[in-house]
Amino acid sequence: QPAEGCKSSRFAAITNIRAPSEHRDDAPSRGRLLARVHPDDRAAVQRTLQDSLHGAPRYDMEYRLLPAGGAPRWISSHGSVEFDEQGRPLRVRGVSLDITARKQAELELLQKQKEVTHLARVAMLGELSGALAHELNQPLTAILSNAQAARRFLAQPEPDVAEVAEILIDIVAEDKRAGDIIQRLRRLFGKQDTPRQRLDARELADGVIRLVRNDVIQHGLSVRAELGGEPLAIQADPVQLQQVLINLLMNACDAQAAPPASDGAIVLRCARDGDAALLSVIDHGAGIAPELLARIFDPFITTKARGMGLGLSICRSIAAAHQGTLWAHNNPDGGASFHLRLPLADAP
Ligand code: ADP
């Protein structure tokens, strides 16, 4: 509002901002204005007014005004001081707007952004700890059952020391695998490249079968390797791929052990598929529920009472990190098949 006509203060434009409850005869003055400005904003307003009086071309300020008995209002003031020929301040021309609603919206937005950032962090932490718990479960269970077996052997009148020594070797290997898993997950979540090495997909599959054989037997099931004749060289992180195949085999065990339990060996097949190696895990369980088929690779999708629903989503990101693909379908004669397709190292 222009200050012309208001003789008592050059800053009438500013002081004319008043809460609806205030009266117009509330004589404006610089001191009165400053007294109504929020204490935290007062020094800045004072500085801006001083600068304007000493020749600053224009003023722009945002501050809180404290109307008598009301909630603070946010005010945005813009304008300039006009001077006479002697350089004395003559009047203020400017405008002051009540921007309380906009400020509140901005503050709410800021608050929401903070919440979203926090939630994203929590989700990331949840995912990381969930993934760690999920993947470490297997080696930790193996270490526990091996340690219990060793205690049973040692409790016998004539312990078989050679057997215990072998169990200890297994424990050390499982412990090392747990360490490798932690390293691998840190790389996965840290988005670092993982070290690749040239390896034969069939040897990898064979090694995995040896690792899971005890688990499979404990489920009352069996696993059969169909590894084909020709070597299939791929560039891969062996620990990551081991983890994918172990996950798929353990899922197959769960599917096949669930009632009505079905016999028939779970198959781990290795074959060439054009320029790629195709690793398949085929089971004779109940198959994947049709409504879940499109979602089983999403995180936190599980049908198991104690499942976390993270295994397949991790497996798929590992496959993608190897320029490979992982997909699933139900078999025409029952059960499900999961296929991991990885480019051959020498593929053009
Ligand atoms: P989790 O094993 O913790 O449930 P996964 O991501 O490994 O997590 O699996 C997600 C879901 O996919 C399982 O809960 C199950 O419903 C389904 N699923 C996975 N593998 C099979 C399979 N071989 N046969 C049938 N359903 C499966």
PDB file of N, CA and C and ligand atoms in Angstrom, residues 134 247-256 281-289 292 295-315 328-330 335-338, ligand 1:
ATOM      1  N   HIS A 134      18.008 -63.146   6.076  1.00  0.00           N
ATOM      2  CA  HIS A 134      17.550 -64.208   5.184  1.00  0.00           C
ATOM      3  C   HIS A 134      18.713 -65.066   4.700  1.00  0.00           C
ATOM      4  N   ASN A 247      19.117 -70.651  -2.949  1.00  0.00           N
ATOM      5  CA  ASN A 247      17.766 -70.121  -2.694  1.00  0.00           C
ATOM      6  C   ASN A 247      16.728 -70.885  -3.489  1.00  0.00           C
ATOM      7  N   LEU A 248      17.014 -71.099  -4.776  1.00  0.00           N
ATOM      8  CA  LEU A 248      16.033 -71.783  -5.630  1.00  0.00           C
ATOM      9  C   LEU A 248      15.828 -73.220  -5.154  1.00  0.00           C
ATOM     10  N   LEU A 249      16.930 -73.883  -4.764  1.00  0.00           N
ATOM     11  CA  LEU A 249      16.800 -75.277  -4.313  1.00  0.00           C
ATOM     12  C   LEU A 249      16.054 -75.365  -2.984  1.00  0.00           C
ATOM     13  N   MET A 250      16.331 -74.405  -2.089  1.00  0.00           N
ATOM     14  CA  MET A 250      15.629 -74.426  -0.786  1.00  0.00           C
ATOM     15  C   MET A 250      14.136 -74.150  -0.975  1.00  0.00           C
ATOM     16  N   ASN A 251      13.814 -73.229  -1.906  1.00  0.00           N
ATOM     17  CA  ASN A 251      12.398 -72.972  -2.211  1.00  0.00           C
ATOM     18  C   ASN A 251      11.748 -74.234  -2.769  1.00  0.00           C
ATOM     19  N   ALA A 252      12.498 -74.947  -3.629  1.00  0.00           N
ATOM     20  CA  ALA A 252      11.952 -76.180  -4.214  1.00  0.00           C
ATOM     21  C   ALA A 252      11.692 -77.191  -3.103  1.00  0.00           C
ATOM     22  N   CYS A 253      12.624 -77.277  -2.137  1.00  0.00           N
ATOM     23  CA  CYS A 253      12.437 -78.205  -0.997  1.00  0.00           C
ATOM     24  C   CYS A 253      11.182 -77.819  -0.230  1.00  0.00           C
ATOM     25  N   ASP A 254      11.044 -76.515   0.061  1.00  0.00           N
ATOM     26  CA  ASP A 254       9.859 -76.063   0.813  1.00  0.00           C
ATOM     27  C   ASP A 254       8.590 -76.451   0.061  1.00  0.00           C
ATOM     28  N   ALA A 255       8.611 -76.226  -1.270  1.00  0.00           N
ATOM     29  CA  ALA A 255       7.407 -76.498  -2.073  1.00  0.00           C
ATOM     30  C   ALA A 255       7.095 -77.987  -2.058  1.00  0.00           C
ATOM     31  N   GLN A 256       8.152 -78.785  -2.105  1.00  0.00           N
ATOM     32  CA  GLN A 256       7.914 -80.224  -2.221  1.00  0.00           C
ATOM     33  C   GLN A 256       7.645 -80.868  -0.864  1.00  0.00           C
ATOM     34  N   VAL A 281      16.069 -75.082 -12.011  1.00  0.00           N
ATOM     35  CA  VAL A 281      15.710 -75.867 -10.829  1.00  0.00           C
ATOM     36  C   VAL A 281      14.253 -76.280 -11.010  1.00  0.00           C
ATOM     37  N   ILE A 282      14.023 -77.587 -11.065  1.00  0.00           N
ATOM     38  CA  ILE A 282      12.687 -78.095 -11.401  1.00  0.00           C
ATOM     39  C   ILE A 282      12.178 -78.942 -10.230  1.00  0.00           C
ATOM     40  N   ASP A 283      10.991 -78.610  -9.747  1.00  0.00           N
ATOM     41  CA  ASP A 283      10.477 -79.388  -8.611  1.00  0.00           C
ATOM     42  C   ASP A 283       9.120 -80.005  -8.927  1.00  0.00           C
ATOM     43  N   HIS A 284       8.630 -80.804  -7.970  1.00  0.00           N
ATOM     44  CA  HIS A 284       7.326 -81.472  -8.153  1.00  0.00           C
ATOM     45  C   HIS A 284       6.386 -81.081  -7.029  1.00  0.00           C
ATOM     46  N   GLY A 285       6.504 -79.825  -6.587  1.00  0.00           N
ATOM     47  CA  GLY A 285       5.635 -79.341  -5.507  1.00  0.00           C
ATOM     48  C   GLY A 285       4.261 -78.941  -6.038  1.00  0.00           C
ATOM     49  N   ALA A 286       3.614 -78.084  -5.263  1.00  0.00           N
ATOM     50  CA  ALA A 286       2.245 -77.683  -5.641  1.00  0.00           C
ATOM     51  C   ALA A 286       2.245 -76.628  -6.742  1.00  0.00           C
ATOM     52  N   GLY A 287       3.420 -76.122  -7.095  1.00  0.00           N
ATOM     53  CA  GLY A 287       3.481 -75.061  -8.109  1.00  0.00           C
ATOM     54  C   GLY A 287       3.226 -73.698  -7.477  1.00  0.00           C
ATOM     55  N   ILE A 288       3.362 -72.671  -8.291  1.00  0.00           N
ATOM     56  CA  ILE A 288       3.191 -71.295  -7.793  1.00  0.00           C
ATOM     57  C   ILE A 288       1.724 -70.905  -7.999  1.00  0.00           C
ATOM     58  N   ALA A 289       1.143 -70.354  -6.948  1.00  0.00           N
ATOM     59  CA  ALA A 289      -0.261 -69.940  -7.063  1.00  0.00           C
ATOM     60  C   ALA A 289      -0.394 -68.956  -8.230  1.00  0.00           C
ATOM     61  N   LEU A 292       0.006 -65.356  -7.847  1.00  0.00           N
ATOM     62  CA  LEU A 292       1.311 -64.879  -7.356  1.00  0.00           C
ATOM     63  C   LEU A 292       2.383 -64.882  -8.445  1.00  0.00           C
ATOM     64  N   ARG A 295       4.169 -61.854  -9.269  1.00  0.00           N
ATOM     65  CA  ARG A 295       4.707 -61.019  -8.183  1.00  0.00           C
ATOM     66  C   ARG A 295       5.770 -61.700  -7.321  1.00  0.00           C
ATOM     67  N   ILE A 296       6.038 -62.995  -7.574  1.00  0.00           N
ATOM     68  CA  ILE A 296       6.933 -63.671  -6.623  1.00  0.00           C
ATOM     69  C   ILE A 296       8.340 -63.088  -6.576  1.00  0.00           C
ATOM     70  N   PHE A 297       8.724 -62.327  -7.614  1.00  0.00           N
ATOM     71  CA  PHE A 297      10.059 -61.732  -7.586  1.00  0.00           C
ATOM     72  C   PHE A 297      10.061 -60.360  -6.910  1.00  0.00           C
ATOM     73  N   ASP A 298       8.882 -59.893  -6.500  1.00  0.00           N
ATOM     74  CA  ASP A 298       8.821 -58.621  -5.769  1.00  0.00           C
ATOM     75  C   ASP A 298       9.260 -58.857  -4.327  1.00  0.00           C
ATOM     76  N   PRO A 299       9.895 -57.849  -3.695  1.00  0.00           N
ATOM     77  CA  PRO A 299      10.296 -58.042  -2.291  1.00  0.00           C
ATOM     78  C   PRO A 299       9.079 -58.221  -1.387  1.00  0.00           C
ATOM     79  N   PHE A 300       9.280 -58.982  -0.341  1.00  0.00           N
ATOM     80  CA  PHE A 300       8.291 -59.191   0.731  1.00  0.00           C
ATOM     81  C   PHE A 300       7.035 -59.933   0.279  1.00  0.00           C
ATOM     82  N   ILE A 301       7.123 -60.671  -0.838  1.00  0.00           N
ATOM     83  CA  ILE A 301       6.004 -61.533  -1.233  1.00  0.00           C
ATOM     84  C   ILE A 301       6.340 -62.925  -0.715  1.00  0.00           C
ATOM     85  N   THR A 302       5.544 -63.416   0.208  1.00  0.00           N
ATOM     86  CA  THR A 302       5.805 -64.752   0.738  1.00  0.00           C
ATOM     87  C   THR A 302       4.489 -65.433   1.096  1.00  0.00           C
ATOM     88  N   THR A 303       4.494 -66.763   0.971  1.00  0.00           N
ATOM     89  CA  THR A 303       3.310 -67.519   1.403  1.00  0.00           C
ATOM     90  C   THR A 303       3.695 -68.392   2.598  1.00  0.00           C
ATOM     91  N   LYS A 304       4.938 -68.197   3.088  1.00  0.00           N
ATOM     92  CA  LYS A 304       5.417 -69.059   4.173  1.00  0.00           C
ATOM     93  C   LYS A 304       5.257 -68.362   5.518  1.00  0.00           C
ATOM     94  N   ALA A 305       4.905 -69.159   6.525  1.00  0.00           N
ATOM     95  CA  ALA A 305       4.667 -68.579   7.852  1.00  0.00           C
ATOM     96  C   ALA A 305       5.916 -67.853   8.346  1.00  0.00           C
ATOM     97  N   ARG A 306       7.086 -68.424   8.064  1.00  0.00           N
ATOM     98  CA  ARG A 306       8.312 -67.792   8.563  1.00  0.00           C
ATOM     99  C   ARG A 306       9.157 -67.225   7.423  1.00  0.00           C
ATOM    100  N   GLY A 307       8.508 -67.011   6.270  1.00  0.00           N
ATOM    101  CA  GLY A 307       9.255 -66.500   5.116  1.00  0.00           C
ATOM    102  C   GLY A 307       9.430 -64.992   5.211  1.00  0.00           C
ATOM    103  N   MET A 308      10.430 -64.502   4.475  1.00  0.00           N
ATOM    104  CA  MET A 308      10.626 -63.047   4.441  1.00  0.00           C
ATOM    105  C   MET A 308      10.299 -62.491   3.069  1.00  0.00           C
ATOM    106  N   GLY A 309      10.185 -63.387   2.089  1.00  0.00           N
ATOM    107  CA  GLY A 309       9.841 -62.909   0.748  1.00  0.00           C
ATOM    108  C   GLY A 309      10.939 -62.076   0.103  1.00  0.00           C
ATOM    109  N   LEU A 310      12.192 -62.341   0.504  1.00  0.00           N
ATOM    110  CA  LEU A 310      13.285 -61.540  -0.070  1.00  0.00           C
ATOM    111  C   LEU A 310      14.177 -62.349  -1.016  1.00  0.00           C
ATOM    112  N   GLY A 311      14.139 -63.691  -0.840  1.00  0.00           N
ATOM    113  CA  GLY A 311      15.069 -64.535  -1.590  1.00  0.00           C
ATOM    114  C   GLY A 311      15.006 -64.301  -3.090  1.00  0.00           C
ATOM    115  N   LEU A 312      13.806 -64.393  -3.657  1.00  0.00           N
ATOM    116  CA  LEU A 312      13.697 -64.300  -5.116  1.00  0.00           C
ATOM    117  C   LEU A 312      14.025 -62.903  -5.628  1.00  0.00           C
ATOM    118  N   SER A 313      13.679 -61.879  -4.831  1.00  0.00           N
ATOM    119  CA  SER A 313      13.983 -60.528  -5.323  1.00  0.00           C
ATOM    120  C   SER A 313      15.500 -60.314  -5.331  1.00  0.00           C
ATOM    121  N   ILE A 314      16.178 -60.863  -4.320  1.00  0.00           N
ATOM    122  CA  ILE A 314      17.648 -60.754  -4.308  1.00  0.00           C
ATOM    123  C   ILE A 314      18.227 -61.556  -5.484  1.00  0.00           C
ATOM    124  N   CYS A 315      17.670 -62.766  -5.690  1.00  0.00           N
ATOM    125  CA  CYS A 315      18.169 -63.605  -6.789  1.00  0.00           C
ATOM    126  C   CYS A 315      18.041 -62.868  -8.117  1.00  0.00           C
ATOM    127  N   ALA A 328      10.243 -67.756 -13.848  1.00  0.00           N
ATOM    128  CA  ALA A 328       9.640 -68.986 -13.311  1.00  0.00           C
ATOM    129  C   ALA A 328       8.359 -69.304 -14.051  1.00  0.00           C
ATOM    130  N   HIS A 329       8.009 -70.576 -14.054  1.00  0.00           N
ATOM    131  CA  HIS A 329       6.695 -70.969 -14.577  1.00  0.00           C
ATOM    132  C   HIS A 329       6.291 -72.277 -13.911  1.00  0.00           C
ATOM    133  N   ASN A 330       5.032 -72.581 -13.986  1.00  0.00           N
ATOM    134  CA  ASN A 330       4.550 -73.867 -13.475  1.00  0.00           C
ATOM    135  C   ASN A 330       4.720 -74.927 -14.566  1.00  0.00           C
ATOM    136  N   GLY A 335       4.249 -78.890 -10.199  1.00  0.00           N
ATOM    137  CA  GLY A 335       5.491 -78.289  -9.703  1.00  0.00           C
ATOM    138  C   GLY A 335       5.871 -77.040 -10.482  1.00  0.00           C
ATOM    139  N   ALA A 336       7.010 -76.473 -10.093  1.00  0.00           N
ATOM    140  CA  ALA A 336       7.445 -75.214 -10.717  1.00  0.00           C
ATOM    141  C   ALA A 336       8.872 -75.360 -11.227  1.00  0.00           C
ATOM    142  N   SER A 337       9.212 -74.525 -12.196  1.00  0.00           N
ATOM    143  CA  SER A 337      10.602 -74.470 -12.691  1.00  0.00           C
ATOM    144  C   SER A 337      11.090 -73.035 -12.629  1.00  0.00           C
ATOM    145  N   PHE A 338      12.309 -72.888 -12.181  1.00  0.00           N
ATOM    146  CA  PHE A 338      12.961 -71.578 -12.177  1.00  0.00           C
ATOM    147  C   PHE A 338      14.173 -71.659 -13.093  1.00  0.00           C
TER     148      PHE A 338
HETATM  149  P1  ADP B   1      10.400 -66.802   0.952  1.00  0.00           P
HETATM  150  O1  ADP B   1      11.043 -68.126   0.632  1.00  0.00           O
HETATM  151  O2  ADP B   1      10.951 -66.150   2.187  1.00  0.00           O
HETATM  152  O3  ADP B   1       8.894 -66.857   0.976  1.00  0.00           O
HETATM  153  P2  ADP B   1      11.124 -66.034  -1.763  1.00  0.00           P
HETATM  154  O4  ADP B   1      11.289 -64.690  -2.375  1.00  0.00           O
HETATM  155  O5  ADP B   1      12.256 -66.978  -1.933  1.00  0.00           O
HETATM  156  O6  ADP B   1      10.790 -65.779  -0.224  1.00  0.00           O
HETATM  157  O7  ADP B   1       9.813 -66.721  -2.346  1.00  0.00           O
HETATM  158  C1  ADP B   1       8.627 -65.976  -2.462  1.00  0.00           C
HETATM  159  C2  ADP B   1       7.424 -66.885  -2.637  1.00  0.00           C
HETATM  160  O8  ADP B   1       7.464 -67.490  -3.932  1.00  0.00           O
HETATM  161  C3  ADP B   1       7.334 -68.057  -1.675  1.00  0.00           C
HETATM  162  O9  ADP B   1       6.778 -67.701  -0.438  1.00  0.00           O
HETATM  163  C4  ADP B   1       6.443 -69.024  -2.441  1.00  0.00           C
HETATM  164  O10 ADP B   1       5.076 -68.682  -2.298  1.00  0.00           O
HETATM  165  C5  ADP B   1       6.802 -68.745  -3.897  1.00  0.00           C
HETATM  166  N1  ADP B   1       7.738 -69.776  -4.398  1.00  0.00           N
HETATM  167  C6  ADP B   1       9.073 -69.690  -4.503  1.00  0.00           C
HETATM  168  N2  ADP B   1       9.593 -70.831  -4.991  1.00  0.00           N
HETATM  169  C7  ADP B   1       8.569 -71.659  -5.220  1.00  0.00           C
HETATM  170  C8  ADP B   1       8.454 -73.002  -5.745  1.00  0.00           C
HETATM  171  N3  ADP B   1       9.517 -73.709  -6.118  1.00  0.00           N
HETATM  172  N4  ADP B   1       7.194 -73.536  -5.825  1.00  0.00           N
HETATM  173  C9  ADP B   1       6.117 -72.831  -5.442  1.00  0.00           C
HETATM  174  N5  ADP B   1       6.149 -71.567  -4.958  1.00  0.00           N
HETATM  175  C10 ADP B   1       7.365 -70.989  -4.842  1.00  0.00           C
END
